[in-house]
Amino acid sequence: MGRRVDRLCGLLFSAFGLGLVACGGAGPEASGAAPTRVTPPKRDGADPAKVVEIKEPAPAVDAEAPPVRKDGTIYAESELMGTRFSINLWLDPGRDAADGGAAVREAIAEVDRIEGLASEWIAESELSRFNAAAGGEPIALSPDLFAILQRSTVIAEATSGAFDPTFFAIGDLWSFKPGATPPTQEAIDARLPLVDWRGIELDAAGRGRLRDVGMKVGLGAIAKGYAVDRASALLRGRGFTNHIVEGGGDTFVSGSKGERAWMVGIQRPDGPGTIGALSLENRALVTSGGYQRYFEHDGKRYAHIIDPRTGWPLDEADSAISVSIVADDATDADAYCTAVAVMGPERGMAFVESQPALEAVIIERSGEISLSSGLRERFVPAPPGR
Ligand code: ADP
Ligand code: MG
């Protein structure tokens, strides 16, 4: 006992915390005519972020309520958005496990709902309809898609276009499966003029359009963070303020675990274990690294983040091995994480230092770990040999 599978989104409640590790998922591969719903492939390699605290299995409770572990938490996970989402909910004393389980189920359904509207890989998603209407009249947008697009334009401007969701006009020319080859420079050049976040036009009536025919938005660097934030907001709305929601390396830490702060570890890029941990409360931590998904061509490795100025993926030689961003919410942390990766370690860290709401942990190619000034007191390095 101790494990229970729920039909909704393959939700799995578990008394065993060992699985409380993000299993990263990059955007799915583009595949010609879009099928109804593509299940994005998982990345190879290490998981980007890991919640470190969980150890003890606990006896299962009853058939209706999910198992509660000895440390007072309920844990559940589900495959969504091409990756694994997990929720770790601390049950305040006196709260009913069945209520906690119901809230977790709703939170997972919320992630599923966001995926259904904001995925560029689902042919009938609202985002796909928005993309298909590019160059035409503005269309009415749901509050969620409007909010994601609006935040995207703010972050694109703040990062001088290092994060730019309109990269997707070119992004969908690229496949990052092992053995893939780059598109031709001509094909990239032909689409480069379509990459311009200023072409995302939103109006006060909640409508939006893409300025030019052929423009396309991909939300792979922000929708997962938004979904994490929505799931966390839902749990708070049900009175469960103390929890961690995590999806493929995007984590939001809400409240605390009773008397203690939640600790979130940062995955080693080169193997199992963590480089260290941060205690966080009401903050997001998002980790992204090229080591998770890339292909090699002519002796070069290309990771799945694209430099919107060139239309080419980041060159491994001058990018960080991994970037982690701490921000007020996972939506911001997710998008800024990609932007800082595009900027490269040096410019990226300088940018983070210029933004009071952001902190960063950057692992450079040399193995050197750089911390932004606001983290130096809060980062707890893992003991050597771990
Ligand atoms: P992860 O999938 O590990 O969370 P990121 O958050 O960095 O990684 O997002 C990478 C994804 O973002 C890519 O798979 C792609 O969908 C999208 N993307 C790639 N380059 C950019 C960019 N310059 N701006 C915005 N989105 C991008
Ligand atoms: Mg991300």
CSV table of C-alpha atoms and ligand atoms in Angstrom, one decimal:
chain,number,residue,atom,x,y,z
A,1,MET,CA,0.0,0.0,0.0
A,2,GLY,CA,1.0,3.6,0.1
A,3,ARG,CA,0.5,4.2,-3.6
A,4,ARG,CA,-2.7,5.1,-5.2
A,5,VAL,CA,-3.3,5.8,-8.9
A,6,ASP,CA,-6.0,8.3,-9.7
A,7,ARG,CA,-7.5,8.3,-13.1
A,8,LEU,CA,-7.2,12.1,-13.5
A,9,CYS,CA,-4.1,12.8,-15.6
A,10,GLY,CA,-2.5,9.5,-14.4
A,11,LEU,CA,-2.2,11.1,-11.0
A,12,LEU,CA,-0.1,9.0,-8.6
A,13,PHE,CA,-0.3,9.5,-4.9
A,14,SER,CA,2.7,8.0,-3.1
A,15,ALA,CA,3.9,7.5,0.4
A,16,PHE,CA,7.4,7.2,-0.9
A,17,GLY,CA,9.1,10.5,-1.5
A,18,LEU,CA,12.0,9.1,-3.6
A,19,GLY,CA,10.3,10.2,-6.7
A,20,LEU,CA,10.2,13.8,-5.7
A,21,VAL,CA,12.5,14.9,-8.4
A,22,ALA,CA,11.8,16.9,-11.4
A,23,CYS,CA,12.1,14.9,-14.5
A,24,GLY,CA,12.8,17.5,-17.1
A,25,GLY,CA,10.9,17.9,-20.2
A,26,ALA,CA,11.8,20.3,-23.0
A,27,GLY,CA,9.5,21.3,-25.7
A,28,PRO,CA,8.3,18.5,-27.9
A,29,GLU,CA,9.7,17.9,-31.4
A,30,ALA,CA,8.1,19.6,-34.3
A,31,SER,CA,6.6,17.0,-36.4
A,32,GLY,CA,5.1,18.2,-39.7
A,33,ALA,CA,1.4,18.2,-39.6
A,34,ALA,CA,0.5,18.7,-36.0
A,35,PRO,CA,-1.3,15.7,-34.5
A,36,THR,CA,-4.1,16.3,-32.1
A,37,ARG,CA,-2.0,16.0,-29.0
A,38,VAL,CA,1.7,15.3,-29.1
A,39,THR,CA,3.3,13.8,-26.0
A,40,PRO,CA,6.6,15.6,-25.9
A,41,PRO,CA,9.6,13.3,-25.4
A,42,LYS,CA,11.5,13.4,-22.2
A,43,ARG,CA,14.9,14.8,-22.0
A,44,ASP,CA,17.8,12.5,-21.5
A,45,GLY,CA,20.1,13.1,-18.6
A,46,ALA,CA,19.9,14.5,-15.2
A,47,ASP,CA,16.9,16.2,-13.7
A,48,PRO,CA,17.2,19.9,-13.3
A,49,ALA,CA,15.9,20.5,-9.8
A,50,LYS,CA,15.2,18.3,-7.0
A,51,VAL,CA,13.3,18.8,-3.7
A,52,VAL,CA,15.6,17.5,-1.1
A,53,GLU,CA,13.8,16.9,2.0
A,54,ILE,CA,11.8,13.8,1.5
A,55,LYS,CA,12.9,10.5,3.1
A,56,GLU,CA,10.4,8.5,5.1
A,57,PRO,CA,7.8,6.2,3.8
A,58,ALA,CA,4.7,6.3,5.8
A,59,PRO,CA,1.8,4.0,6.4
A,60,ALA,CA,-1.1,4.5,4.0
A,61,VAL,CA,-4.2,5.9,5.5
A,62,ASP,CA,-7.5,4.6,4.1
A,63,ALA,CA,-8.8,3.9,0.6
A,64,GLU,CA,-10.3,7.4,0.1
A,65,ALA,CA,-7.6,9.6,1.5
A,66,PRO,CA,-4.1,9.7,0.0
A,67,PRO,CA,-1.3,8.3,2.2
A,68,VAL,CA,0.2,10.8,4.6
A,69,ARG,CA,3.9,10.4,5.2
A,70,LYS,CA,5.5,10.5,8.7
A,71,ASP,CA,6.7,14.1,8.1
A,72,GLY,CA,3.1,15.2,7.6
A,73,THR,CA,3.1,15.6,3.8
A,74,ILE,CA,1.1,14.2,0.9
A,75,TYR,CA,3.0,13.6,-2.3
A,76,ALA,CA,1.6,13.2,-5.8
A,77,GLU,CA,3.0,13.3,-9.3
A,78,SER,CA,1.6,13.2,-12.8
A,79,GLU,CA,3.0,13.4,-16.3
A,80,LEU,CA,2.0,16.7,-17.9
A,81,MET,CA,3.4,19.2,-20.3
A,82,GLY,CA,6.0,16.6,-21.5
A,83,THR,CA,7.5,16.3,-18.1
A,84,ARG,CA,6.7,15.2,-14.5
A,85,PHE,CA,4.8,17.5,-12.2
A,86,SER,CA,4.8,16.8,-8.5
A,87,ILE,CA,3.1,18.3,-5.5
A,88,ASN,CA,4.3,18.0,-2.0
A,89,LEU,CA,1.7,19.3,0.4
A,90,TRP,CA,2.2,19.7,4.1
A,91,LEU,CA,-1.0,18.9,5.9
A,92,ASP,CA,-1.5,21.5,8.7
A,93,PRO,CA,-2.5,19.8,12.0
A,94,GLY,CA,-6.2,19.1,12.0
A,95,ARG,CA,-6.6,19.2,8.2
A,96,ASP,CA,-8.1,16.2,6.6
A,97,ALA,CA,-5.9,14.1,4.2
A,98,ALA,CA,-8.9,13.5,2.0
A,99,ASP,CA,-9.4,17.3,1.6
A,100,GLY,CA,-5.7,17.6,0.8
A,101,GLY,CA,-5.9,14.9,-1.8
A,102,ALA,CA,-8.9,16.6,-3.4
A,103,ALA,CA,-7.0,19.9,-3.6
A,104,VAL,CA,-4.0,18.2,-5.1
A,105,ARG,CA,-6.2,16.6,-7.7
A,106,GLU,CA,-7.7,20.0,-8.6
A,107,ALA,CA,-4.2,21.5,-8.8
A,108,ILE,CA,-3.1,18.8,-11.2
A,109,ALA,CA,-6.2,19.4,-13.3
A,110,GLU,CA,-5.3,23.1,-13.4
A,111,VAL,CA,-1.9,22.2,-15.0
A,112,ASP,CA,-3.7,20.0,-17.5
A,113,ARG,CA,-6.1,22.9,-18.3
A,114,ILE,CA,-3.2,25.3,-18.9
A,115,GLU,CA,-1.4,22.9,-21.1
A,116,GLY,CA,-4.6,22.5,-23.2
A,117,LEU,CA,-4.7,26.2,-23.9
A,118,ALA,CA,-1.1,27.3,-24.0
A,119,SER,CA,0.7,24.5,-25.8
A,120,GLU,CA,1.8,25.2,-29.4
A,121,TRP,CA,2.0,21.4,-29.8
A,122,ILE,CA,-1.7,20.8,-29.4
A,123,ALA,CA,-3.5,21.5,-32.7
A,124,GLU,CA,-6.7,22.7,-31.1
A,125,SER,CA,-5.2,24.7,-28.3
A,126,GLU,CA,-6.0,28.4,-28.0
A,127,LEU,CA,-2.4,29.2,-28.7
A,128,SER,CA,-2.5,27.2,-32.0
A,129,ARG,CA,-5.6,29.2,-33.0
A,130,PHE,CA,-3.8,32.4,-32.1
A,131,ASN,CA,-0.8,31.4,-34.2
A,132,ALA,CA,-3.0,30.4,-37.1
A,133,ALA,CA,-4.7,33.8,-37.0
A,134,ALA,CA,-1.4,35.6,-37.4
A,135,GLY,CA,-1.6,38.7,-39.6
A,136,GLY,CA,-5.4,38.8,-39.3
A,137,GLU,CA,-7.9,40.4,-37.1
A,138,PRO,CA,-7.4,40.4,-33.3
A,139,ILE,CA,-9.1,37.5,-31.5
A,140,ALA,CA,-10.6,37.3,-28.0
A,141,LEU,CA,-8.2,35.6,-25.7
A,142,SER,CA,-8.8,33.7,-22.4
A,143,PRO,CA,-7.6,35.5,-19.3
A,144,ASP,CA,-4.8,32.9,-18.9
A,145,LEU,CA,-3.4,33.1,-22.4
A,146,PHE,CA,-3.7,36.9,-22.3
A,147,ALA,CA,-1.8,37.0,-19.0
A,148,ILE,CA,1.0,34.7,-20.3
A,149,LEU,CA,1.4,36.7,-23.5
A,150,GLN,CA,1.4,40.0,-21.7
A,151,ARG,CA,4.0,38.8,-19.2
A,152,SER,CA,6.0,37.4,-22.2
A,153,THR,CA,6.2,40.8,-23.8
A,154,VAL,CA,7.2,42.5,-20.5
A,155,ILE,CA,10.1,40.0,-20.1
A,156,ALA,CA,11.1,40.1,-23.7
A,157,GLU,CA,11.4,43.9,-23.4
A,158,ALA,CA,13.3,43.7,-20.1
A,159,THR,CA,15.8,41.2,-21.6
A,160,SER,CA,16.2,43.0,-24.9
A,161,GLY,CA,14.6,40.1,-26.7
A,162,ALA,CA,16.9,37.4,-25.2
A,163,PHE,CA,13.6,35.8,-24.2
A,164,ASP,CA,11.3,36.1,-27.2
A,165,PRO,CA,8.4,33.7,-27.6
A,166,THR,CA,8.1,34.6,-31.3
A,167,PHE,CA,11.4,32.6,-31.7
A,168,PHE,CA,9.0,29.8,-32.6
A,169,ALA,CA,8.7,30.8,-36.3
A,170,ILE,CA,12.3,29.5,-36.4
A,171,GLY,CA,12.1,27.1,-33.4
A,172,ASP,CA,9.8,24.9,-35.4
A,173,LEU,CA,12.5,24.4,-38.1
A,174,TRP,CA,14.7,22.8,-35.5
A,175,SER,CA,14.6,19.3,-34.1
A,176,PHE,CA,16.7,18.4,-31.1
A,177,LYS,CA,16.4,14.7,-31.3
A,178,PRO,CA,19.8,12.9,-31.4
A,179,GLY,CA,20.9,12.6,-35.0
A,180,ALA,CA,19.0,15.7,-36.1
A,181,THR,CA,20.6,18.2,-38.5
A,182,PRO,CA,20.3,22.0,-38.6
A,183,PRO,CA,18.0,23.6,-41.1
A,184,THR,CA,19.7,25.5,-43.9
A,185,GLN,CA,20.9,29.1,-43.3
A,186,GLU,CA,18.5,30.2,-46.1
A,187,ALA,CA,15.6,28.7,-44.3
A,188,ILE,CA,16.6,30.5,-41.1
A,189,ASP,CA,17.2,33.8,-42.9
A,190,ALA,CA,13.8,33.6,-44.5
A,191,ARG,CA,12.1,33.4,-41.1
A,192,LEU,CA,14.3,35.7,-39.0
A,193,PRO,CA,12.2,38.8,-39.8
A,194,LEU,CA,9.2,37.0,-38.2
A,195,VAL,CA,11.0,36.8,-34.8
A,196,ASP,CA,10.0,40.0,-33.1
A,197,TRP,CA,8.1,40.1,-29.8
A,198,ARG,CA,6.8,43.6,-30.6
A,199,GLY,CA,4.6,41.9,-33.1
A,200,ILE,CA,2.5,40.4,-30.3
A,201,GLU,CA,-0.3,43.0,-30.1
A,202,LEU,CA,-2.6,42.9,-27.1
A,203,ASP,CA,-5.4,45.3,-26.5
A,204,ALA,CA,-7.3,46.6,-23.5
A,205,ALA,CA,-10.4,44.5,-24.4
A,206,GLY,CA,-8.4,41.3,-23.8
A,207,ARG,CA,-7.9,40.5,-27.5
A,208,GLY,CA,-4.6,39.8,-29.3
A,209,ARG,CA,-3.0,39.2,-32.7
A,210,LEU,CA,0.3,38.5,-34.2
A,211,ARG,CA,1.3,41.3,-36.6
A,212,ASP,CA,2.6,39.4,-39.5
A,213,VAL,CA,1.4,36.3,-41.4
A,214,GLY,CA,3.8,33.4,-40.5
A,215,MET,CA,4.6,34.7,-37.0
A,216,LYS,CA,4.3,32.0,-34.4
A,217,VAL,CA,4.5,32.0,-30.6
A,218,GLY,CA,6.0,29.1,-28.6
A,219,LEU,CA,5.6,29.2,-24.8
A,220,GLY,CA,8.0,26.4,-23.9
A,221,ALA,CA,10.0,28.8,-21.7
A,222,ILE,CA,7.1,30.3,-19.7
A,223,ALA,CA,4.0,28.2,-19.8
A,224,LYS,CA,5.3,25.5,-17.4
A,225,GLY,CA,6.2,28.2,-14.9
A,226,TYR,CA,2.7,29.7,-15.3
A,227,ALA,CA,1.1,26.3,-14.8
A,228,VAL,CA,3.2,25.8,-11.6
A,229,ASP,CA,2.0,29.2,-10.3
A,230,ARG,CA,-1.6,28.5,-11.1
A,231,ALA,CA,-1.5,25.1,-9.4
A,232,SER,CA,0.1,26.7,-6.3
A,233,ALA,CA,-2.6,29.5,-6.3
A,234,LEU,CA,-5.3,26.8,-6.4
A,235,LEU,CA,-3.9,25.0,-3.4
A,236,ARG,CA,-3.6,28.3,-1.5
A,237,GLY,CA,-7.2,29.0,-2.5
A,238,ARG,CA,-8.3,25.7,-0.8
A,239,GLY,CA,-6.5,26.8,2.4
A,240,PHE,CA,-3.4,24.6,1.8
A,241,THR,CA,-0.7,27.4,2.0
A,242,ASN,CA,2.2,25.1,2.7
A,243,HIS,CA,3.4,23.2,-0.3
A,244,ILE,CA,5.8,22.8,-3.1
A,245,VAL,CA,4.7,22.5,-6.7
A,246,GLU,CA,7.3,21.4,-9.2
A,247,GLY,CA,7.2,20.7,-12.9
A,248,GLY,CA,10.3,19.7,-14.9
A,249,GLY,CA,12.7,21.9,-13.0
A,250,ASP,CA,10.3,24.8,-12.3
A,251,THR,CA,9.5,25.0,-8.6
A,252,PHE,CA,7.3,27.2,-6.5
A,253,VAL,CA,7.7,27.0,-2.8
A,254,SER,CA,4.7,28.2,-0.8
A,255,GLY,CA,4.8,28.8,3.0
A,256,SER,CA,6.8,26.4,5.1
A,257,LYS,CA,6.8,22.8,6.3
A,258,GLY,CA,5.4,23.5,9.7
A,259,GLU,CA,8.1,25.1,11.8
A,260,ARG,CA,10.8,24.5,9.2
A,261,ALA,CA,11.5,26.1,5.9
A,262,TRP,CA,11.3,24.1,2.7
A,263,MET,CA,14.8,23.3,1.3
A,264,VAL,CA,15.1,23.0,-2.5
A,265,GLY,CA,18.2,21.5,-4.0
A,266,ILE,CA,19.9,22.4,-7.3
A,267,GLN,CA,20.8,19.3,-9.4
A,268,ARG,CA,24.3,18.6,-10.3
A,269,PRO,CA,24.6,18.9,-14.1
A,270,ASP,CA,27.1,16.1,-14.3
A,271,GLY,CA,25.4,13.3,-12.4
A,272,PRO,CA,23.1,12.5,-9.5
A,273,GLY,CA,23.0,14.6,-6.4
A,274,THR,CA,22.8,18.3,-5.8
A,275,ILE,CA,25.4,21.1,-5.8
A,276,GLY,CA,23.6,22.7,-2.9
A,277,ALA,CA,20.3,23.8,-1.6
A,278,LEU,CA,18.4,27.0,-0.8
A,279,SER,CA,15.8,27.5,1.8
A,280,LEU,CA,12.9,29.3,0.2
A,281,GLU,CA,9.5,30.7,1.2
A,282,ASN,CA,7.0,32.1,-1.3
A,283,ARG,CA,9.6,32.1,-4.0
A,284,ALA,CA,10.2,30.2,-7.2
A,285,LEU,CA,13.4,28.4,-8.3
A,286,VAL,CA,13.7,27.4,-11.9
A,287,THR,CA,16.6,25.5,-13.4
A,288,SER,CA,17.4,25.0,-17.0
A,289,GLY,CA,20.4,23.5,-18.7
A,290,GLY,CA,21.5,22.6,-22.2
A,291,TYR,CA,22.8,19.3,-20.8
A,292,GLN,CA,19.3,18.1,-20.8
A,293,ARG,CA,18.4,18.2,-24.5
A,294,TYR,CA,20.7,18.7,-27.4
A,295,PHE,CA,22.0,17.2,-30.6
A,296,GLU,CA,25.5,17.1,-32.1
A,297,HIS,CA,26.4,18.1,-35.6
A,298,ASP,CA,29.8,18.5,-37.1
A,299,GLY,CA,31.4,18.1,-33.7
A,300,LYS,CA,29.3,20.8,-32.1
A,301,ARG,CA,26.6,20.4,-29.5
A,302,TYR,CA,23.4,22.5,-29.9
A,303,ALA,CA,21.0,22.8,-26.9
A,304,HIS,CA,17.3,23.5,-27.2
A,305,ILE,CA,17.4,27.2,-26.4
A,306,ILE,CA,17.6,29.4,-29.5
A,307,ASP,CA,19.2,32.8,-29.8
A,308,PRO,CA,16.4,34.9,-31.3
A,309,ARG,CA,19.0,37.3,-32.9
A,310,THR,CA,20.5,34.5,-35.0
A,311,GLY,CA,17.9,31.8,-35.1
A,312,TRP,CA,20.6,29.3,-34.0
A,313,PRO,CA,20.6,27.3,-30.8
A,314,LEU,CA,23.1,28.4,-28.2
A,315,ASP,CA,26.6,27.1,-28.9
A,316,GLU,CA,27.6,24.9,-26.0
A,317,ALA,CA,31.1,26.4,-25.9
A,318,ASP,CA,30.0,29.8,-24.7
A,319,SER,CA,27.0,29.0,-22.7
A,320,ALA,CA,26.5,28.0,-19.0
A,321,ILE,CA,26.0,24.4,-18.1
A,322,SER,CA,23.1,25.3,-16.0
A,323,VAL,CA,21.2,28.4,-15.0
A,324,SER,CA,18.9,28.6,-11.9
A,325,ILE,CA,16.9,31.6,-11.3
A,326,VAL,CA,15.0,32.6,-8.1
A,327,ALA,CA,12.1,35.0,-8.6
A,328,ASP,CA,8.8,36.0,-7.0
A,329,ASP,CA,6.9,33.5,-9.1
A,330,ALA,CA,7.7,30.6,-11.4
A,331,THR,CA,6.4,32.4,-14.5
A,332,ASP,CA,9.1,35.0,-14.2
A,333,ALA,CA,11.7,32.6,-13.1
A,334,ASP,CA,11.1,30.3,-16.0
A,335,ALA,CA,11.3,33.0,-18.7
A,336,TYR,CA,14.2,34.9,-17.1
A,337,CYS,CA,16.1,31.6,-16.8
A,338,THR,CA,15.9,31.1,-20.6
A,339,ALA,CA,16.9,34.7,-21.2
A,340,VAL,CA,19.9,34.5,-18.9
A,341,ALA,CA,21.0,31.3,-20.7
A,342,VAL,CA,20.8,33.2,-24.0
A,343,MET,CA,22.9,36.1,-22.5
A,344,GLY,CA,25.6,33.7,-21.4
A,345,PRO,CA,27.2,33.4,-18.0
A,346,GLU,CA,28.8,36.8,-17.7
A,347,ARG,CA,26.2,39.1,-19.2
A,348,GLY,CA,23.5,36.9,-17.7
A,349,MET,CA,24.9,37.4,-14.1
A,350,ALA,CA,25.3,41.2,-14.7
A,351,PHE,CA,21.7,41.3,-15.8
A,352,VAL,CA,20.5,39.4,-12.7
A,353,GLU,CA,22.5,41.8,-10.5
A,354,SER,CA,20.7,44.7,-12.2
A,355,GLN,CA,17.2,43.2,-11.3
A,356,PRO,CA,16.3,43.5,-7.6
A,357,ALA,CA,13.7,40.7,-7.9
A,358,LEU,CA,16.0,38.1,-9.4
A,359,GLU,CA,18.8,35.9,-8.1
A,360,ALA,CA,20.8,33.3,-9.9
A,361,VAL,CA,23.0,30.3,-9.6
A,362,ILE,CA,25.1,29.8,-12.7
A,363,ILE,CA,27.3,26.7,-13.3
A,364,GLU,CA,29.9,27.6,-15.8
A,365,ARG,CA,31.6,25.3,-18.2
A,366,SER,CA,34.7,25.3,-16.1
A,367,GLY,CA,32.6,23.9,-13.3
A,368,GLU,CA,32.7,27.1,-11.4
A,369,ILE,CA,29.5,28.0,-9.5
A,370,SER,CA,28.6,31.7,-9.5
A,371,LEU,CA,26.0,33.0,-7.1
A,372,SER,CA,24.3,36.4,-7.3
A,373,SER,CA,24.9,38.7,-4.4
A,374,GLY,CA,21.6,38.0,-2.7
A,375,LEU,CA,22.2,34.3,-2.5
A,376,ARG,CA,25.6,34.2,-1.0
A,377,GLU,CA,24.3,33.9,2.5
A,378,ARG,CA,21.4,31.6,1.7
A,379,PHE,CA,23.1,28.9,-0.5
A,380,VAL,CA,24.1,25.8,1.4
A,381,PRO,CA,26.7,23.9,-0.6
A,382,ALA,CA,26.3,20.1,-0.7
A,383,PRO,CA,29.0,18.3,1.3
A,384,PRO,CA,31.9,17.3,-0.9
A,385,GLY,CA,31.6,13.9,-2.5
A,386,ARG,CA,27.8,14.1,-2.8
B,1,ADP,P1,13.2,23.9,-19.9
B,1,ADP,O1,12.4,23.2,-20.9
B,1,ADP,O2,14.4,23.1,-19.3
B,1,ADP,O3,12.4,24.5,-18.8
B,1,ADP,P2,13.6,26.5,-20.8
B,1,ADP,O4,12.7,27.0,-19.7
B,1,ADP,O5,14.9,27.2,-20.9
B,1,ADP,O6,14.0,25.0,-20.6
B,1,ADP,O7,12.8,26.5,-22.1
B,1,ADP,C1,13.4,26.1,-23.3
B,1,ADP,C2,12.2,26.1,-24.3
B,1,ADP,O8,11.9,27.4,-24.5
B,1,ADP,C3,12.6,25.5,-25.6
B,1,ADP,O9,12.4,24.2,-25.7
B,1,ADP,C4,11.7,26.3,-26.5
B,1,ADP,O10,10.4,25.8,-26.5
B,1,ADP,C5,11.6,27.7,-25.9
B,1,ADP,N1,12.7,28.6,-26.3
B,1,ADP,C6,13.9,28.4,-26.8
B,1,ADP,N2,14.6,29.5,-27.0
B,1,ADP,C7,13.8,30.5,-26.6
B,1,ADP,C8,14.0,31.9,-26.5
B,1,ADP,N3,15.1,32.5,-26.9
B,1,ADP,N4,12.9,32.7,-26.0
B,1,ADP,C9,11.8,32.1,-25.6
B,1,ADP,N5,11.6,30.8,-25.6
B,1,ADP,C10,12.6,30.0,-26.1
B,2,MG,MG,11.9,26.5,-18.1
